[in-house]
PDB file of C-alpha atoms in Angstrom:
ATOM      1  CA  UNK G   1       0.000   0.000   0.000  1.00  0.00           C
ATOM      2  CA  UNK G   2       1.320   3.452  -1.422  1.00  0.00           C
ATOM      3  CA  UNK G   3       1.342   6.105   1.179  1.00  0.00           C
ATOM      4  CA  UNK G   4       0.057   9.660   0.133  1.00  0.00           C
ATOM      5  CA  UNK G   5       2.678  12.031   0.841  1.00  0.00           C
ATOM      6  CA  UNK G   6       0.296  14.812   2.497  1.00  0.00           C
ATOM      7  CA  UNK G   7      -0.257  14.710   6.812  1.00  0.00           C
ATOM      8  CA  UNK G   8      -3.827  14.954   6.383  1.00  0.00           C
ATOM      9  CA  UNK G   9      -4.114  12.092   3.132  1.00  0.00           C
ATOM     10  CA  UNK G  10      -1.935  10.139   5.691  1.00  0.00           C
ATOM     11  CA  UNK G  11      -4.147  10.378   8.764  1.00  0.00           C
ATOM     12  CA  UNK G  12      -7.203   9.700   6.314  1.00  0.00           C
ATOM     13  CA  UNK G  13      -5.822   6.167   5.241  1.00  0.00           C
ATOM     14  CA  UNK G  14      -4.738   5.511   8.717  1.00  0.00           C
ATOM     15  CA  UNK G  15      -8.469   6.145   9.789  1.00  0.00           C
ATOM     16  CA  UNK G  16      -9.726   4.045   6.455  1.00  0.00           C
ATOM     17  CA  UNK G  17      -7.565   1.134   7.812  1.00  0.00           C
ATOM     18  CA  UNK G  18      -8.721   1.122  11.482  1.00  0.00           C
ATOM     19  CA  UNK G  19     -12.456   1.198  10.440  1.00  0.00           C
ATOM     20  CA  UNK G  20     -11.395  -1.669   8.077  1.00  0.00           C
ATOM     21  CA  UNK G  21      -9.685  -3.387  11.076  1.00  0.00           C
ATOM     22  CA  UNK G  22     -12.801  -2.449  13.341  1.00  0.00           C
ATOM     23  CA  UNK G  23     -15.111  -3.729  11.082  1.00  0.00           C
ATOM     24  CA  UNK G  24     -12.931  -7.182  10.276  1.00  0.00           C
ATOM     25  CA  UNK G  25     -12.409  -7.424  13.803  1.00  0.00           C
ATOM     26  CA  UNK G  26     -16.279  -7.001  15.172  1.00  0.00           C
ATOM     27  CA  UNK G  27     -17.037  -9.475  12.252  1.00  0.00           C
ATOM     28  CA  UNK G  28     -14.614 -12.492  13.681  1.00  0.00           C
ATOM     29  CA  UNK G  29     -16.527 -11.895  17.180  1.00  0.00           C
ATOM     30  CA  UNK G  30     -19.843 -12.008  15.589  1.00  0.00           C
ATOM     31  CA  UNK G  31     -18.675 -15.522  13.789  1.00  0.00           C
ATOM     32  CA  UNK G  32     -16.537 -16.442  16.844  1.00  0.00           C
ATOM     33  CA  UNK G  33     -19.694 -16.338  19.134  1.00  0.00           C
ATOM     34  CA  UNK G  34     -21.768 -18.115  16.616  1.00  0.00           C
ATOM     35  CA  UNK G  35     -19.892 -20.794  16.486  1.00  0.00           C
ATOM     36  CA  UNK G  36     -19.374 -21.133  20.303  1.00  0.00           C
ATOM     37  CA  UNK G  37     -23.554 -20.877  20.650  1.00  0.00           C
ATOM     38  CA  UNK G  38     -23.847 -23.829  17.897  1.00  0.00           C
ATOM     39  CA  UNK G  39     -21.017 -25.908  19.658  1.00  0.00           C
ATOM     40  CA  UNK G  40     -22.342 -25.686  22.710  1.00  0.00           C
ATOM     41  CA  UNK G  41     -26.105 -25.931  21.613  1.00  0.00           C
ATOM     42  CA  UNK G  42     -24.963 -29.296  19.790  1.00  0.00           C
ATOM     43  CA  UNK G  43     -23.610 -30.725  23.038  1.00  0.00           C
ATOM     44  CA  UNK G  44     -25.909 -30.073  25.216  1.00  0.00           C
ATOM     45  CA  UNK G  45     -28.132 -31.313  22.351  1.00  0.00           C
ATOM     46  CA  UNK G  46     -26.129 -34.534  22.458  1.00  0.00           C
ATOM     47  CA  UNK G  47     -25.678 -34.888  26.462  1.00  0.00           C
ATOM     48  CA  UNK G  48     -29.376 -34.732  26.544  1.00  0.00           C
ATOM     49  CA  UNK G  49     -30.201 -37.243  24.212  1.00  0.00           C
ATOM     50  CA  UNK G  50     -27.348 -39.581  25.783  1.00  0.00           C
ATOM     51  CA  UNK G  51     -28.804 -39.323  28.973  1.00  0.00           C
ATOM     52  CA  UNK G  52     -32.702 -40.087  27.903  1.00  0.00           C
ATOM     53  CA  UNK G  53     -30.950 -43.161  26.244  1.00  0.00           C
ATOM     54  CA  UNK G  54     -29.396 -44.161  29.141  1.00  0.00           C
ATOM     55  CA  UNK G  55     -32.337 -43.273  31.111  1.00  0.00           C
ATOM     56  CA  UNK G  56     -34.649 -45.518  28.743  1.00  0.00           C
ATOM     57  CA  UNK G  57     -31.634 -48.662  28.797  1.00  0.00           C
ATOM     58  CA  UNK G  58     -31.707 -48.366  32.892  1.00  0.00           C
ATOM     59  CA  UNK G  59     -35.464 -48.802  32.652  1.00  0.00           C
ATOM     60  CA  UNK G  60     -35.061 -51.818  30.353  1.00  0.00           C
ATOM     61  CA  UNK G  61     -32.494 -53.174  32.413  1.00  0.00           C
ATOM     62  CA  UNK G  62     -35.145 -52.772  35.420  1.00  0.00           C
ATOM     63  CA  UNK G  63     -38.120 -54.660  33.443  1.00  0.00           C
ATOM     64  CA  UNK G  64     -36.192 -57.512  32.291  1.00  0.00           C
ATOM     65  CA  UNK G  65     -34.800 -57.930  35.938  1.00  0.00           C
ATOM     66  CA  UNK G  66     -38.466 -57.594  37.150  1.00  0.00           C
ATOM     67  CA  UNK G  67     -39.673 -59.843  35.131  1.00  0.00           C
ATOM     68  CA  UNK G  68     -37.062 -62.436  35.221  1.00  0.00           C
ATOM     69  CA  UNK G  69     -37.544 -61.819  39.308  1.00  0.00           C
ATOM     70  CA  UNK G  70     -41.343 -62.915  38.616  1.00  0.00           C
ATOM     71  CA  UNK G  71     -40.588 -66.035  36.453  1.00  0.00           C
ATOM     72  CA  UNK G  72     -41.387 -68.648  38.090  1.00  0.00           C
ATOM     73  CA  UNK G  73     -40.925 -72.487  36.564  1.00  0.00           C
ATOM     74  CA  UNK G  74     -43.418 -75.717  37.213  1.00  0.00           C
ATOM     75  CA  UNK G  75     -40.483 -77.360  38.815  1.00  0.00           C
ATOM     76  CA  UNK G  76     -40.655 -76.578  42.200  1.00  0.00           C
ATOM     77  CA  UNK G  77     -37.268 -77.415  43.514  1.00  0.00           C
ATOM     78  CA  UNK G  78     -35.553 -75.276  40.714  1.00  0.00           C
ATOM     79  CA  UNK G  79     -38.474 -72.219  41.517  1.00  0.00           C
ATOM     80  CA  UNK G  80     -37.159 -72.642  45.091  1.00  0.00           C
ATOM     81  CA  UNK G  81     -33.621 -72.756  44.187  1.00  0.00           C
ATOM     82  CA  UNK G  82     -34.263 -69.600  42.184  1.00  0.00           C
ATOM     83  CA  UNK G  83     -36.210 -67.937  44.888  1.00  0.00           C
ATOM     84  CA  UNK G  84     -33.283 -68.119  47.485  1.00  0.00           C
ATOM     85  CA  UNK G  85     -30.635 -67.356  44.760  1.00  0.00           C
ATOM     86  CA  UNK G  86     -32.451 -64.024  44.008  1.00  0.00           C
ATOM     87  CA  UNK G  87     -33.543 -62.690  47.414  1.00  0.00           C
ATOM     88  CA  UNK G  88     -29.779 -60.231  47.293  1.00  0.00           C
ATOM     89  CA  UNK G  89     -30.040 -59.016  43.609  1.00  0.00           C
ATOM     90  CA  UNK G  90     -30.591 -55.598  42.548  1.00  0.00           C
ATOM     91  CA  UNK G  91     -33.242 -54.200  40.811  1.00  0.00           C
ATOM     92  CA  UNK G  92     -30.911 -53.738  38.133  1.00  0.00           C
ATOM     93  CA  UNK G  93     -28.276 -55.996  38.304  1.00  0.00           C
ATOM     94  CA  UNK G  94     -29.405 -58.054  35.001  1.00  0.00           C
ATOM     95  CA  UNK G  95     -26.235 -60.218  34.845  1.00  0.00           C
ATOM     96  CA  UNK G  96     -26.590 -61.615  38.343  1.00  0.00           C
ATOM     97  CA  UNK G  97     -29.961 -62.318  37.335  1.00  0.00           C
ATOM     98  CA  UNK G  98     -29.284 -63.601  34.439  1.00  0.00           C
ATOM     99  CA  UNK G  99     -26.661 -66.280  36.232  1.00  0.00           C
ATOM    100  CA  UNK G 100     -29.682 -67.108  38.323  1.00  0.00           C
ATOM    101  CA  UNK G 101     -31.796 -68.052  35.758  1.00  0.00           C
ATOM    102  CA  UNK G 102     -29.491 -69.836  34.270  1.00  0.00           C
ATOM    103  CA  UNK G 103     -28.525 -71.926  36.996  1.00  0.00           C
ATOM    104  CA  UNK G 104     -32.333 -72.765  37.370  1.00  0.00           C
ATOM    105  CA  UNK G 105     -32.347 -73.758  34.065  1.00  0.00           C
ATOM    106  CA  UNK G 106     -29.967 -75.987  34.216  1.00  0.00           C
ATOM    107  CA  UNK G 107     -31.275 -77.537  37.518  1.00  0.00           C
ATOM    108  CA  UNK G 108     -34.309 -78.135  35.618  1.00  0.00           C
ATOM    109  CA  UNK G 109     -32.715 -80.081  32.497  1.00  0.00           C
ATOM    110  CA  UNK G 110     -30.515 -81.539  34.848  1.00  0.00           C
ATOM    111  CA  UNK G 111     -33.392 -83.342  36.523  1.00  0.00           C
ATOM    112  CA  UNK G 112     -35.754 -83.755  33.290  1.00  0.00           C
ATOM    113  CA  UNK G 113     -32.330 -85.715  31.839  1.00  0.00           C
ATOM    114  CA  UNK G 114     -31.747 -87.799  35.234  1.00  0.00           C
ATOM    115  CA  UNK G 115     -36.005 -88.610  34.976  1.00  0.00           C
ATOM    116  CA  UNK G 116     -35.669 -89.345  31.429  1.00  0.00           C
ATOM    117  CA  UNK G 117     -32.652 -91.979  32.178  1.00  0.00           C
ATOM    118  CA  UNK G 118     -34.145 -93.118  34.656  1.00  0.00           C
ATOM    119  CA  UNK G 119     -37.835 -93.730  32.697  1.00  0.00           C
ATOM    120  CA  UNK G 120     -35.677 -95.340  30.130  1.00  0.00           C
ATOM    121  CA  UNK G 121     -34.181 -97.937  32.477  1.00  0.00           C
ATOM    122  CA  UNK G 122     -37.168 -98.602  34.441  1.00  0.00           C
ATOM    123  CA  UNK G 123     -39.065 -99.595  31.071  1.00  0.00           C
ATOM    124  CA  UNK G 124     -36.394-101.738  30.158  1.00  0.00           C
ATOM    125  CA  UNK G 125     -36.278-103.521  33.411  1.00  0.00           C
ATOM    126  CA  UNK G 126     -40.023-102.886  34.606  1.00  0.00           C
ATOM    127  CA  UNK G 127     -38.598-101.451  37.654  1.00  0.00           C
ATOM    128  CA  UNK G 128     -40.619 -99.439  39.892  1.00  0.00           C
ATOM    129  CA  UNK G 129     -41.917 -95.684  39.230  1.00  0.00           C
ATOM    130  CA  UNK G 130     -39.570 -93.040  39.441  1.00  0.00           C
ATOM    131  CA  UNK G 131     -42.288 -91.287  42.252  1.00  0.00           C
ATOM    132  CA  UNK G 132     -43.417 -93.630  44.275  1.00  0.00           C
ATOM    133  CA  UNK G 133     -43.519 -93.543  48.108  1.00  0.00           C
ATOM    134  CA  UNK G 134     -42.975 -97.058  48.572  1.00  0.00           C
ATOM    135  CA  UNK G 135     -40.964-100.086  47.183  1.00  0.00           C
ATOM    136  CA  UNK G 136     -43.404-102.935  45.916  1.00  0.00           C
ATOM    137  CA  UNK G 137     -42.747-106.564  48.347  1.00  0.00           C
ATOM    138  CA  UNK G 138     -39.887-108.109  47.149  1.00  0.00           C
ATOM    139  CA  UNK G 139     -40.068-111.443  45.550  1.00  0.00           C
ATOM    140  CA  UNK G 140     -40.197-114.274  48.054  1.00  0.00           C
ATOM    141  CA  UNK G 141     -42.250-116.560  46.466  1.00  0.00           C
ATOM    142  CA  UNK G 142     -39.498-119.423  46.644  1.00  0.00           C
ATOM    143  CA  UNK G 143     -39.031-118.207  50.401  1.00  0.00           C
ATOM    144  CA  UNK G 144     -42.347-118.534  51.373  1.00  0.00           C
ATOM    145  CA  UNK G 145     -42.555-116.004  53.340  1.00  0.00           C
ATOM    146  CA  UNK G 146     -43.720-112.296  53.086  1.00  0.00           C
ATOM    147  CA  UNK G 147     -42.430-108.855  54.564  1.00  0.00           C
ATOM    148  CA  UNK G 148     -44.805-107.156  57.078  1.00  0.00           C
ATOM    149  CA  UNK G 149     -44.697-103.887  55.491  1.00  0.00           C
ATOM    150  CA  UNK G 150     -43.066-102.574  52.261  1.00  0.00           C
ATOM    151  CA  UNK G 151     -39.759-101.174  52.243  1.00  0.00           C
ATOM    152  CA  UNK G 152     -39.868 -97.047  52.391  1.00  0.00           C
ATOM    153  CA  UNK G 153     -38.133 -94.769  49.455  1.00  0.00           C
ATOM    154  CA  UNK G 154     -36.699 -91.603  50.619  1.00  0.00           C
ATOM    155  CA  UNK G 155     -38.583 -88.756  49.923  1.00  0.00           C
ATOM    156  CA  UNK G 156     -36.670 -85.529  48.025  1.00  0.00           C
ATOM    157  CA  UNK G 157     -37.325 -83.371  51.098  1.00  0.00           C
ATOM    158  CA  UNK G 158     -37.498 -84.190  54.753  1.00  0.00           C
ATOM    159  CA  UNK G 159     -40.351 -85.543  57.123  1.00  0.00           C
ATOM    160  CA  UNK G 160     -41.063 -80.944  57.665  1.00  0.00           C
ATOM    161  CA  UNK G 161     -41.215 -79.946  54.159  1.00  0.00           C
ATOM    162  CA  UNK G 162     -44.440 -80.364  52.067  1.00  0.00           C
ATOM    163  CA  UNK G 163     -44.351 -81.690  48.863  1.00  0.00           C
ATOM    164  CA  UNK G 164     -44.391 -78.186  47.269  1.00  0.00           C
ATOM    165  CA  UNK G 165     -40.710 -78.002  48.972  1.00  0.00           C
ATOM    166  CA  UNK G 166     -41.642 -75.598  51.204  1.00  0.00           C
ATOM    167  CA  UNK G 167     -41.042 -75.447  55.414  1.00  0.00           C
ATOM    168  CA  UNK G 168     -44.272 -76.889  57.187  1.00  0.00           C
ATOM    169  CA  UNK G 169     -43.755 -74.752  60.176  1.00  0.00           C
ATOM    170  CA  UNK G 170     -42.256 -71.676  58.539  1.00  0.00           C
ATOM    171  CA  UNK G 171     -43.349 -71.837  55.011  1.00  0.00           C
ATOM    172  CA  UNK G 172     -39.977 -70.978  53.641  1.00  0.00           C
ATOM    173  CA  UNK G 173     -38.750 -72.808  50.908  1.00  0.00           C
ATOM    174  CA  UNK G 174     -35.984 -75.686  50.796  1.00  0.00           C
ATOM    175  CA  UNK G 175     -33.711 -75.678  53.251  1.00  0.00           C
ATOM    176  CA  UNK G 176     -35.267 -73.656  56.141  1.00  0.00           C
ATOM    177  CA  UNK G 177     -32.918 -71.136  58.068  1.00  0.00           C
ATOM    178  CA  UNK G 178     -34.879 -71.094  60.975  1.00  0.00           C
ATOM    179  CA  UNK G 179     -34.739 -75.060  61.362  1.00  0.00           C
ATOM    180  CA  UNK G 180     -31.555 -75.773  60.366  1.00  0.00           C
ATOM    181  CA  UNK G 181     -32.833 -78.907  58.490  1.00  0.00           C
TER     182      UNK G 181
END
């Protein structure tokens, strides 16, 4: 840039290049705090929406505990084994639910495998049922002689547990704390 030679044509371009300056300058602010608005409207933007997804995943996690909490299977040993398992979870600790379930599970192939071997044998030796409370009179026919009373089976819970698996005196499922049976 050519400077005039004149004071006064000197101070005038001077002045012409401030305003220029001034005017550059107010314009990178303006941008400047555009920008900075926009950046931080996106991430609160964002932050929001992360946190009503993680808001809606902590709910989910919730229900599918509940629910799993609520399931409850025909086989009463494994719905016992279950019940005692999950007393300590969270409400949403999902894995350690999950782990309970799928010990259950097991528990309850476990013993639909061990019936199903042991149907299979009994049919091919016409052995007695798997769930009967007594042993049919042995075969004394050559002996002459007959037992007074049929042998007894042992039953899968003891003499203070109903059927169901549950504490007669307590109602508290297999084993009983407050018996220490």
């Amino acid at each position: 840039m050519a400077m005039p030679m004149g004071f006064a044509a000197q101070i005038k371009v001077l002045q012409e290049t401030q305003r220029e300056q001034a005017e550059r300058i107010a314009f990178l602010e303006q941008e400047n705090a555009e920008l900075k608005a926009s950046e931080d409207q996106n991430l609160v933007a964002r932050i929001d929406a992360l946190e009503r997804h993680n808001v809606h995943l902590t709910a989910r996690r919730k229900e599918a505990v509940a629910q799993l909490l609520n399931l409850r299977t025909l086989h009463q040993e494994a719905n016992n084994a279950f019940h005692l398992r999950s007393i300590d979870i969270q409400p949403d600790d999902l894995e350690g639910v999950l782990v309970v379930y799928g010990t259950s599970i097991t528990s309850v192939v476990n013993h639909h495998q061990r019936a199903l071997a042991h149907l299979s044998v009994g049919s091919q030796l016409a052995q007695t049922p798997m769930y009967s409370t007594t042993a049919p009179y042995p075969r004394y026919i050559n002996q002459g002689c007959l037992p007074t009373s049929p042998m007894p089976i042992g039953y899968a819970y003891p003499a203070a547990y109903a059927q169901s698996g549950y504490c007669l005196a307590h109602n508290i499922p297999y084993p009983c704390r407050m018996c220490d049976r």
